[in-house]
Short mmCIF file of C-alpha atoms and ligand atoms in Angstrom, two decimals:
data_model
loop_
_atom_site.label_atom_id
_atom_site.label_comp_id
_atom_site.label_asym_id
_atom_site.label_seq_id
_atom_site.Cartn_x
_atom_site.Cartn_y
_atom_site.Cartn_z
CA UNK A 668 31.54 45.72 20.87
CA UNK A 669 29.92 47.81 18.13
CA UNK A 670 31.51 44.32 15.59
CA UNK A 671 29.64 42.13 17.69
CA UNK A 672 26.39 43.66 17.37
CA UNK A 673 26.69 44.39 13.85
CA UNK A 674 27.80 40.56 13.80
CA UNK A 675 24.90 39.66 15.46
CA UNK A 676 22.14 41.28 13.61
CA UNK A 677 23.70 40.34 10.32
CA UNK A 678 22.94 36.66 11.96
CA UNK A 679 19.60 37.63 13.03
CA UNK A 680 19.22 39.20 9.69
CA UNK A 681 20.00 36.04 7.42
CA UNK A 682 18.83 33.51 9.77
CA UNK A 683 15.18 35.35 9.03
CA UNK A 684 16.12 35.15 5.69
CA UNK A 685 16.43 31.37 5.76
CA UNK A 686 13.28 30.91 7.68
CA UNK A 687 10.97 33.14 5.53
CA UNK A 688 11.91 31.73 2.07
CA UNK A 689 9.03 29.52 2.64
CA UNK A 690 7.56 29.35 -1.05
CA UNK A 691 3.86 29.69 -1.20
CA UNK A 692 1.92 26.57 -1.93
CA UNK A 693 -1.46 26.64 -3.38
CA UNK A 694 -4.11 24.48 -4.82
CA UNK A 695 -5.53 24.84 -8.23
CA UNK A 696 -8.32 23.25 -10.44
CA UNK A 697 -7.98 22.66 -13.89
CA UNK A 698 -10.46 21.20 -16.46
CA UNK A 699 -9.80 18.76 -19.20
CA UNK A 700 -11.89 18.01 -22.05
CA UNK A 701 -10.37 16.15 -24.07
CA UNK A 702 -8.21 12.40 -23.63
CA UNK A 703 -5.28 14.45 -24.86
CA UNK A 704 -5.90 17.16 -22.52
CA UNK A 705 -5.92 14.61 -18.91
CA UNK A 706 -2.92 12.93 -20.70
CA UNK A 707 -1.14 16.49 -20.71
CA UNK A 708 -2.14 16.78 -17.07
CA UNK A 709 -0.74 13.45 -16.01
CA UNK A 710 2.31 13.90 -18.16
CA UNK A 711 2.88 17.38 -15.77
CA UNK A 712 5.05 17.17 -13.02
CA UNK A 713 3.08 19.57 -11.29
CA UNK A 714 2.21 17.17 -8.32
CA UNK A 715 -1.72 16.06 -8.69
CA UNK A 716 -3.78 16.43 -4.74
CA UNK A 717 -6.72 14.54 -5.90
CA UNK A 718 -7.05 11.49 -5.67
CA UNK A 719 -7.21 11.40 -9.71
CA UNK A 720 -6.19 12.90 -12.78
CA UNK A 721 -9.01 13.41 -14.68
CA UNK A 722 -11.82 15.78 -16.00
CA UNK A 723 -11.17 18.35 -13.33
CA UNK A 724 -8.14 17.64 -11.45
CA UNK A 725 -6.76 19.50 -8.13
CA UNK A 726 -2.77 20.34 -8.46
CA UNK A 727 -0.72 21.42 -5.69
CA UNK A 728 1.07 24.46 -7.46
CA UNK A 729 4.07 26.44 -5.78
CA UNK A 730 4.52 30.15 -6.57
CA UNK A 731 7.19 29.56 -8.93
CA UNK A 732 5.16 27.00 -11.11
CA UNK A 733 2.88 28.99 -12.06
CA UNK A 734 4.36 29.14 -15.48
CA UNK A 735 3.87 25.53 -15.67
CA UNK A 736 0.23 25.95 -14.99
CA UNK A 737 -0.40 28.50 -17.46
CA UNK A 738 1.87 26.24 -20.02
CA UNK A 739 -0.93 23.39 -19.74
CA UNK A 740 -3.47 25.89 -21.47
CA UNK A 741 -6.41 24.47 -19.52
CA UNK A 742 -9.04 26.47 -17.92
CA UNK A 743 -7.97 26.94 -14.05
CA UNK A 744 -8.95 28.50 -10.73
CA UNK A 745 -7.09 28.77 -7.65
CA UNK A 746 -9.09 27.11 -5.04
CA UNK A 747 -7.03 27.00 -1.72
CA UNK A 748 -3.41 27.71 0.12
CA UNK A 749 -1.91 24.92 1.22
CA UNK A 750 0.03 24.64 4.18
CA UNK A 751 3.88 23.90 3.81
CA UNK A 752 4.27 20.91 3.12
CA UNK A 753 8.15 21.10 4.26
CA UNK A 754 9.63 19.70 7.50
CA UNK A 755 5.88 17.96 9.14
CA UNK A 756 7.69 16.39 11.71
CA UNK A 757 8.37 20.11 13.58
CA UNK A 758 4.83 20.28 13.75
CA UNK A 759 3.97 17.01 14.80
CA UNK A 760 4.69 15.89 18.54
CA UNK A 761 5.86 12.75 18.57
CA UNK A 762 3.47 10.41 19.29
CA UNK A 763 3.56 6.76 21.00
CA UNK A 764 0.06 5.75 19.98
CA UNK A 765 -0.56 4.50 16.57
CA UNK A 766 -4.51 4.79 17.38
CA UNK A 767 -4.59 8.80 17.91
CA UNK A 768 -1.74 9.86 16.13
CA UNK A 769 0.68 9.09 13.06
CA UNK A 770 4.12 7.29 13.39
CA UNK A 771 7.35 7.63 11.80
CA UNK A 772 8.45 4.26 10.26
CA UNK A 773 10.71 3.07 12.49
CA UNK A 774 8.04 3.57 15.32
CA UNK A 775 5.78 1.74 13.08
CA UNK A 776 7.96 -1.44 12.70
CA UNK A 777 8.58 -0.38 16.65
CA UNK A 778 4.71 -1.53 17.12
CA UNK A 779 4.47 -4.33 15.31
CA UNK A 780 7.52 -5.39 16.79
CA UNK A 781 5.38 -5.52 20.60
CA UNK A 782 2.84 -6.94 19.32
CA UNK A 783 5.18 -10.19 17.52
CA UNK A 784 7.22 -10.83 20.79
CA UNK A 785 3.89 -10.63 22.50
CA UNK A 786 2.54 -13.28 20.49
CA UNK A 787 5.40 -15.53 19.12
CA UNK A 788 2.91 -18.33 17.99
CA UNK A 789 1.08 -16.79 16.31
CA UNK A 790 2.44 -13.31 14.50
CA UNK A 791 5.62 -13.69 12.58
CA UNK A 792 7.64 -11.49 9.95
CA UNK A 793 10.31 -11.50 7.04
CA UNK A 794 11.86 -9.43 5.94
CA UNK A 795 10.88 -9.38 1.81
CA UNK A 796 12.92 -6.76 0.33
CA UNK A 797 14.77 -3.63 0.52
CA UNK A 798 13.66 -0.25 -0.47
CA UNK A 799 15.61 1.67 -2.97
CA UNK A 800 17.12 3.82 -0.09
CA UNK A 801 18.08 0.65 1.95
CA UNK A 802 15.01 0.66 4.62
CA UNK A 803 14.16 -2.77 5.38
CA UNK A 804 10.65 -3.79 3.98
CA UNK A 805 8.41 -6.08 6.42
CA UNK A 806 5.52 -8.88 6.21
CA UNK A 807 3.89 -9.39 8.69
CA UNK A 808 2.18 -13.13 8.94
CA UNK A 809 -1.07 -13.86 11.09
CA UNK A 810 -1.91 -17.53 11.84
CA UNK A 811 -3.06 -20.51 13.64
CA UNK A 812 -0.60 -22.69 14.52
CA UNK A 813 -0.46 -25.55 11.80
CA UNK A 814 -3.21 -28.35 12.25
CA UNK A 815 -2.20 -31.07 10.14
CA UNK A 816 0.72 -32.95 12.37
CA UNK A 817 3.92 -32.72 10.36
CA UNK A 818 1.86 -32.40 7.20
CA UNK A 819 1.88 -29.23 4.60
CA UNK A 820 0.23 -26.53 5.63
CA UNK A 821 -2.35 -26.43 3.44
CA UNK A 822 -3.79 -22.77 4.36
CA UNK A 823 -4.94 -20.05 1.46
CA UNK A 824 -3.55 -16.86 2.05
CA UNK A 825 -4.76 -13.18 2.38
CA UNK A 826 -2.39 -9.74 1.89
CA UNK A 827 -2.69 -7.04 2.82
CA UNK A 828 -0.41 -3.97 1.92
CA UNK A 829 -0.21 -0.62 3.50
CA UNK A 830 1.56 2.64 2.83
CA UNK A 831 2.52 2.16 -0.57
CA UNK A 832 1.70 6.06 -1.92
CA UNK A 833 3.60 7.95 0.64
CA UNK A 834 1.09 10.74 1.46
CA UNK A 835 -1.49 8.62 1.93
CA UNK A 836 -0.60 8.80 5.66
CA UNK A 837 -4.12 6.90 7.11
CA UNK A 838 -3.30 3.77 5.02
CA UNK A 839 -0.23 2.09 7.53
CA UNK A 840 -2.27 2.70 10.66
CA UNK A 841 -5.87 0.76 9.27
CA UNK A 842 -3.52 -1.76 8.28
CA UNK A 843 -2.08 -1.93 11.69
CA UNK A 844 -5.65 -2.62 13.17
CA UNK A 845 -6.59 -4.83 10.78
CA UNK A 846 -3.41 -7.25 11.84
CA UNK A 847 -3.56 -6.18 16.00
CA UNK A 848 -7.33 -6.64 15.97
CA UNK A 849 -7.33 -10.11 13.97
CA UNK A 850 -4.97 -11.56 16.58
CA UNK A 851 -6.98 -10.15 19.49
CA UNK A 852 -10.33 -11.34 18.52
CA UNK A 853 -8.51 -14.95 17.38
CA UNK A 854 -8.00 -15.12 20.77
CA UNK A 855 -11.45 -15.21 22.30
CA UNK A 856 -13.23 -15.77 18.91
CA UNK A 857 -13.59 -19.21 18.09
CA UNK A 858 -14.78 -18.88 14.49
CA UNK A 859 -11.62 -16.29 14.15
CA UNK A 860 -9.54 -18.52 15.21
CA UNK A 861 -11.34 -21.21 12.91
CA UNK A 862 -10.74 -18.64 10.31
CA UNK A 863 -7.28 -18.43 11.24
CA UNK A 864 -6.64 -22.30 10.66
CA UNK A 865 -7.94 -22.04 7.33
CA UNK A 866 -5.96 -18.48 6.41
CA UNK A 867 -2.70 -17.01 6.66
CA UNK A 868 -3.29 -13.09 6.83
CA UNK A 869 0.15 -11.46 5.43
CA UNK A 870 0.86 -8.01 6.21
CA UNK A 871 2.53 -5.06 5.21
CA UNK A 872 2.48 -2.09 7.36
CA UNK A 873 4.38 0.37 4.63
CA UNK A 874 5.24 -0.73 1.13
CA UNK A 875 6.93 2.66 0.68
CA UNK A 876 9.16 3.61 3.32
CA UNK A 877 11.65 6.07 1.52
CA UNK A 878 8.26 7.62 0.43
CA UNK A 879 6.97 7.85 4.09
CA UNK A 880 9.46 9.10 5.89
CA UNK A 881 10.17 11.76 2.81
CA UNK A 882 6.62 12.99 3.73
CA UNK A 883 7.85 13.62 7.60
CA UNK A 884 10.72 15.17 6.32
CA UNK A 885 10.93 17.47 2.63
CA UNK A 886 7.27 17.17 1.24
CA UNK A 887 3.86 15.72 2.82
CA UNK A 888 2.52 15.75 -0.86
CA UNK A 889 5.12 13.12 -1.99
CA UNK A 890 3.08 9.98 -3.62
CA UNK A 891 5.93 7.71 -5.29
CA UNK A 892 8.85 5.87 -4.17
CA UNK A 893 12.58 7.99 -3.84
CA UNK A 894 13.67 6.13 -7.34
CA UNK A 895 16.84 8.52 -8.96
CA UNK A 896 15.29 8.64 -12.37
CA UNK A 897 18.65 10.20 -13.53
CA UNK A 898 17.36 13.21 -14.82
CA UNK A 899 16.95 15.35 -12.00
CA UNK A 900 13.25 13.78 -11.22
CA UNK A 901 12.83 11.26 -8.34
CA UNK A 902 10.12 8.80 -7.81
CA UNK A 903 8.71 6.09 -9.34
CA UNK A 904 4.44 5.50 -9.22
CA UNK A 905 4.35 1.95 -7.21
CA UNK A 906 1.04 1.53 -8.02
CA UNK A 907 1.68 1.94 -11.76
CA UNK A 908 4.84 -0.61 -11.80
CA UNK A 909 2.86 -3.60 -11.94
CA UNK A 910 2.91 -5.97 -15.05
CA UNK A 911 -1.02 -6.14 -15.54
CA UNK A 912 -1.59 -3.31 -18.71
CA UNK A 913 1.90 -2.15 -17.46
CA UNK A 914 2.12 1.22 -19.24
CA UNK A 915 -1.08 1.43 -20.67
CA UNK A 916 -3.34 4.91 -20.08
CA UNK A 917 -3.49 6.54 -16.65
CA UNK A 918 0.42 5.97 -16.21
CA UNK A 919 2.56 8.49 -17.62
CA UNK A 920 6.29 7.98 -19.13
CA UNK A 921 7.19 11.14 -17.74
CA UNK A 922 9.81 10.63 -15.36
CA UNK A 923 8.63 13.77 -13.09
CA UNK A 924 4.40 12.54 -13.24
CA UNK A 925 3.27 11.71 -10.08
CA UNK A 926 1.74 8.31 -11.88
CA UNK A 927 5.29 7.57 -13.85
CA UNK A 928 5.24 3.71 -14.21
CA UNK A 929 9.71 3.44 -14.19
CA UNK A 930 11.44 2.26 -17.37
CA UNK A 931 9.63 -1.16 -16.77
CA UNK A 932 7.60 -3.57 -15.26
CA UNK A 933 8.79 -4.35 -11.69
CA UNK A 934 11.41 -1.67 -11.78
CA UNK A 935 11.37 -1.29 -8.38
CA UNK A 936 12.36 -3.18 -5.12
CA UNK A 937 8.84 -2.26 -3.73
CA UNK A 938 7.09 -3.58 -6.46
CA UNK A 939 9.47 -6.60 -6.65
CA UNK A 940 9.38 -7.42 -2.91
CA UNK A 941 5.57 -7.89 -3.25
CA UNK A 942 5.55 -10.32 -6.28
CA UNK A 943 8.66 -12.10 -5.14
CA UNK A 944 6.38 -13.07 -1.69
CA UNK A 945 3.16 -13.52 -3.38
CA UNK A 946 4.84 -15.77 -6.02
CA UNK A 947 6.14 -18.11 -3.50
CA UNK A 948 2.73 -18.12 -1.85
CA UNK A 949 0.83 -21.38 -3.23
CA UNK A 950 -2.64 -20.14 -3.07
CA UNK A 951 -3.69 -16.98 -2.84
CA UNK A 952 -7.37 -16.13 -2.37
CA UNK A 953 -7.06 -12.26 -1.33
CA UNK A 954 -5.65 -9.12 -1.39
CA UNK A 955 -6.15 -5.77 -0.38
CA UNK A 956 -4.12 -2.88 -1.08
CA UNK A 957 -4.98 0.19 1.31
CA UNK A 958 -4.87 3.87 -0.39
CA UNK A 959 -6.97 7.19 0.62
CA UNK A 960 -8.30 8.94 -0.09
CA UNK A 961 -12.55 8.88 -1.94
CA UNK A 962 -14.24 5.84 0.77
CA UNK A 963 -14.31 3.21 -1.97
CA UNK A 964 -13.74 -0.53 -2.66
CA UNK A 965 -12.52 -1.09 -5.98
CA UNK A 966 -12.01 -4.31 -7.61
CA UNK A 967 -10.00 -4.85 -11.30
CA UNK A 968 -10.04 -3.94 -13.89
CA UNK A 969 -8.09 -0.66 -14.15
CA UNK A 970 -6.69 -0.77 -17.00
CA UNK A 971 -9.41 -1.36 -19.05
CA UNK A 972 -13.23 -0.32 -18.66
CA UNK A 973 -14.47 -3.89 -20.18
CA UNK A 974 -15.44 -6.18 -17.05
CA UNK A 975 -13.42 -8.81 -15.53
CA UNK A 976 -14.37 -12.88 -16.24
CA UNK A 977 -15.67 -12.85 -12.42
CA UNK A 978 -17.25 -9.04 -12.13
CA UNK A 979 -20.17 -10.66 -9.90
CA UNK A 980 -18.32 -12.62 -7.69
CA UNK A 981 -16.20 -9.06 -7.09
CA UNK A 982 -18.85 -7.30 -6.50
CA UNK A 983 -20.85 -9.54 -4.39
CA UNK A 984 -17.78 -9.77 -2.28
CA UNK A 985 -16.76 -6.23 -2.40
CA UNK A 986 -20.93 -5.67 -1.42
CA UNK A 987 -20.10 -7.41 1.48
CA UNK A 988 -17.26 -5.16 2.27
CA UNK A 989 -19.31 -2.28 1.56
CA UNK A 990 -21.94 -2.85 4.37
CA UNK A 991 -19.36 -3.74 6.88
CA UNK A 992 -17.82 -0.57 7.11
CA UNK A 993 -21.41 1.10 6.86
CA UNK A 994 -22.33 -0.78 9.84
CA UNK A 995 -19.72 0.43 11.90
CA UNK A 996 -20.17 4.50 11.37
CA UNK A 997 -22.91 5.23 8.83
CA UNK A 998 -19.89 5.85 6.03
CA UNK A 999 -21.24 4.44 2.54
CA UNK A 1000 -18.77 3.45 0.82
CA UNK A 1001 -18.89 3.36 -2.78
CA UNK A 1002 -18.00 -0.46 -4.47
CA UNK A 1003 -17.53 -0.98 -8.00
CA UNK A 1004 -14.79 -1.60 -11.22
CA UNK A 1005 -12.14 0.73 -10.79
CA UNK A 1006 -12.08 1.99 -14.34
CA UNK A 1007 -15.37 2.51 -14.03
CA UNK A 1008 -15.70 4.12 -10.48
CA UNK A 1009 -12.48 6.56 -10.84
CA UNK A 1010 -10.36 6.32 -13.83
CA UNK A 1011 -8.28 3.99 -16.15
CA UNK A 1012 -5.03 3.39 -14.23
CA UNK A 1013 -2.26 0.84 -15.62
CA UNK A 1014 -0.30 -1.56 -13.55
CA UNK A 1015 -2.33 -1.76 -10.77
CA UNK A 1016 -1.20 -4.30 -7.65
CA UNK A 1017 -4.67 -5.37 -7.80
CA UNK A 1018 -4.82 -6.09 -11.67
CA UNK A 1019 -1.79 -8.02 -11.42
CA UNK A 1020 -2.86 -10.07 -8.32
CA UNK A 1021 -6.36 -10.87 -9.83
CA UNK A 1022 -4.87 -11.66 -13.00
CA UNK A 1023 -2.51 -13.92 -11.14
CA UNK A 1024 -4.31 -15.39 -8.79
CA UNK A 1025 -8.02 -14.69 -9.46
CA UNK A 1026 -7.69 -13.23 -5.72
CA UNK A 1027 -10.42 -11.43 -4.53
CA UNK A 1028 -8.52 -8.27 -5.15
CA UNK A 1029 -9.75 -4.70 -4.17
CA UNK A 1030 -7.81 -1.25 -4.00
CA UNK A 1031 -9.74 0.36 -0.81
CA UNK A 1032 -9.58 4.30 -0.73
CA UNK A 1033 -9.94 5.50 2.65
CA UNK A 1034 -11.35 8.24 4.52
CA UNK A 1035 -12.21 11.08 3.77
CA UNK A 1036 -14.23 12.03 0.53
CA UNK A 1037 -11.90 15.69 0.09
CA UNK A 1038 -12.62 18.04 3.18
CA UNK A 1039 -9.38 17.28 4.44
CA UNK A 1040 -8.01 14.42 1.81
CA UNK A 1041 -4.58 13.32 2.39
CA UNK A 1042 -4.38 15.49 5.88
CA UNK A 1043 -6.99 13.77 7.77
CA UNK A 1044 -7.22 14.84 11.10
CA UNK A 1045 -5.79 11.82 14.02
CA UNK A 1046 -9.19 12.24 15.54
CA UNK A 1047 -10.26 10.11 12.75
CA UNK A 1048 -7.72 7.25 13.02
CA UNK A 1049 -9.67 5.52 15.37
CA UNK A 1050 -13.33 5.81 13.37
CA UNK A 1051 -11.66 4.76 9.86
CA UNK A 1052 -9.69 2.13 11.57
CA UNK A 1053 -13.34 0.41 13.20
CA UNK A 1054 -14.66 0.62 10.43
CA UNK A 1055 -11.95 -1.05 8.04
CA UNK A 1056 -11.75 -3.72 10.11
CA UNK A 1057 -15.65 -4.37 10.29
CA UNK A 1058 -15.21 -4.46 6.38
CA UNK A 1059 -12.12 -7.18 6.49
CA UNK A 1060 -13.70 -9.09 8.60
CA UNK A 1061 -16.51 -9.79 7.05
CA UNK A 1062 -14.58 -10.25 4.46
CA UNK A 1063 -12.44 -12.74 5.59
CA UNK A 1064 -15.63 -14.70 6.20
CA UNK A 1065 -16.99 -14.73 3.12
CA UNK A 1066 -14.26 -15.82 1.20
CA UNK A 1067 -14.60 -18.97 3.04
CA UNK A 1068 -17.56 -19.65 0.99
CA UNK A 1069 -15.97 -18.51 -2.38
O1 LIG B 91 -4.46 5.92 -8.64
C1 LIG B 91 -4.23 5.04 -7.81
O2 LIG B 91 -3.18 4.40 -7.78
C2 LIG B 91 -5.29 4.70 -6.77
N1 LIG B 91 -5.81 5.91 -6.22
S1 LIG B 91 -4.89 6.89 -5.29
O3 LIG B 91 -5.59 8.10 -5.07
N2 LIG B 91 -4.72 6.22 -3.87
O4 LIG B 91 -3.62 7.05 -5.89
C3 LIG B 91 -6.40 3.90 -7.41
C4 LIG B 91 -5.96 2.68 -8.16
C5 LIG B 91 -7.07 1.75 -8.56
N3 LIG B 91 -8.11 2.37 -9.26
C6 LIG B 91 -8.18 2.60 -10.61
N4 LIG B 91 -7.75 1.76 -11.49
N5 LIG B 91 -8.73 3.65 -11.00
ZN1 LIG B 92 -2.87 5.67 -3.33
#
């Protein structure tokens, strides 16, 4: 008897152990002066919670980096704890409602699944890739059925990716409404559904799965893909993987940065499942890749500061953008060059799809502006997801007339 006790509180005893290891996680500022000095910051692989690495930068530091931190030899000040970012999906009921709550990936897919076999004629998807830990990746396509009798189909085409940065956990949901709401108002809409004769709307609820579901699961900071870099790192910056400037400033080679751009251009079955479908597309006239957070509309260049052959055309569009989503809420967003607006960042999506294409392309950056950044509350959903799709719309229109 006396054994079992002393079994049992040994149990209790480590079992506490295991639970309370729980590493403290904090967020830090650090300033930069110099070019050299952001470099050294993006080169880190102290992981980076704003939405940029820049002049003064947040970092998400654990207890036991604080070396690292010191090591940069930057002026820094703690500014917050953060809460574990280990094991969200304990803390998270599981929710059925993409509107008031956030999904795991495979209820994701689940959604858009309803919403196909709802509406066979008119919502389609294939599968265009693979992620690099064998998730399936999905496109979703929007349309009219085809008006010219046995003809080509002679429709431009619009994409629209979601969830490619991991943590960025408001992006698949907007991009959800965007697609559910475009069928429903095609339906009673006639100039949607004139739209919708002229367009096919492609889209992709998560570009990152691996990354997603890593955020449920080990860290709700995670940004990349779950690349093995071979070294010990993971991750690969999707957004930095593109051949436009690939590997020019703002992308680090640094295998553990949170904006490494992989050993080349188009490393990655993410990156390569996108170009693959937009090369076989035969005119493409937009595209829109969702990230949070900072409540902007940025269109190329990133990698470089000087302006692109059509900056007025982009901004005129993007303007129109702009006052949609203001319309809906009172947000004002903030539209301009992305070099310009945040920072220089190297192989873009949207650099490489303008420079393709000449797409309308714009990077949109979400809600909030910081308060709560990458953990914005599910009340919001439904507010950020209004106004998106006030924005798209609107959008959608316009480039009719471009
Ligand atoms: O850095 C990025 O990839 C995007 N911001 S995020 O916080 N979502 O990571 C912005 C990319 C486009 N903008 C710039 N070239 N600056
Ligand atoms: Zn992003």
């Amino acid at each position: 008897m006396r054994l079992l006790v002393t079994c049992a509180l040994i149990a209790c005893f480590t079992f506490s152990l295991g639970q309370s290891d729980a590493e403290s996680w904090a967020r830090y500022r650090v300033w930069a002066e110099t070019p050299e000095e952001v470099q050294r910051i993006a080169d880190s692989d102290l992981g980076v919670y704003s939405e940029h690495v820049g002049t003064v930068t947040d970092l998400i530091v654990k207890h036991s980096e604080l070396g690292k931190l010191r090591a940069l030899g930057l002026r820094y000040a703690f500014i917050s704890v953060l809460s574990d970012p280990r094991n969200w999906a304990d803390r998270y009921v599981w929710t059925q409602n993409y509107r008031t709550g956030y999904l795991r990936y495979d209820q994701i897919i689940a959604q858009c699944e309803v919403w196909r076999l709802a509406n066979p004629k008119f919502l389609s998807r294939t599968r265009i890739g693979t992620s690099v830990q064998n998730r399936p990746i999905w496109m979703y396509k929007v349309s009219g059925p085809t008006r010219s009798m046995g003809g080509s189909d002679n429709r431009k085409q619009v994409v629209v990716i979601g969830g490619m940065h991991a943590r960025e956990w408001i992006s698949p949901p907007v991009t959800m409404y965007m697609l559910e709401n475009l069928l429903a108002r095609a339906r009673v809409l006639a100039p949607i559904r004139e739209l919708l004769g002229e367009y096919a709307v492609y889209f992709v609820p998560v570009l990152n799965p691996d990354g997603y579901e890593f955020t449920w699961t080990n860290n709700r900071y995670w940004r990349k893909n779950r690349r093995n870099n071979g070294d010990g790192t993971r991750g690969v910056d999707l957004n930095r993987n593109f051949s436009k400037g690939w590997g020019g400033s703002g992308s680090s080679g640094n295998t553990g940065s949170d904006t490494y751009r992989g050993p080349s251009a188009f490393s990655e079955p993410e990156t390569v499942a996108i170009r693959d479908a937009v090369q076989a597309m035969p005119n493409v006239k937009g595209f829109l890749d969702m990230h949070s957070y900072s409540q902007l509309v940025l269109y190329p260049w990133g990698y470089t500061e000087s302006p692109p052959p059509d900056r007025q055309a982009l901004h005129d569009v993007g303007e129109v953008m702009r006052e949609g989503i203001l319309s809906r809420h009172g947000k004002n967003y903030v539209n301009g060059q992305c070099s310009i607006v945040l920072y220089l960042a190297s192989g873009i999506s949207v650099d490489w799809a303008y420079d393709r294409n000449r797409a309308f392309a714009y990077t949109l950056e979400l809600r909030d502006t910081g308060q709560y950044g990458f953990e914005l509350p599910p009340s919001q959903i439904i507010p950020n997801q209004e106004e998106m799709y006030e924005g798209f719309e609107r959008y959608l229109l316009e480039l009719r007339f471009r």
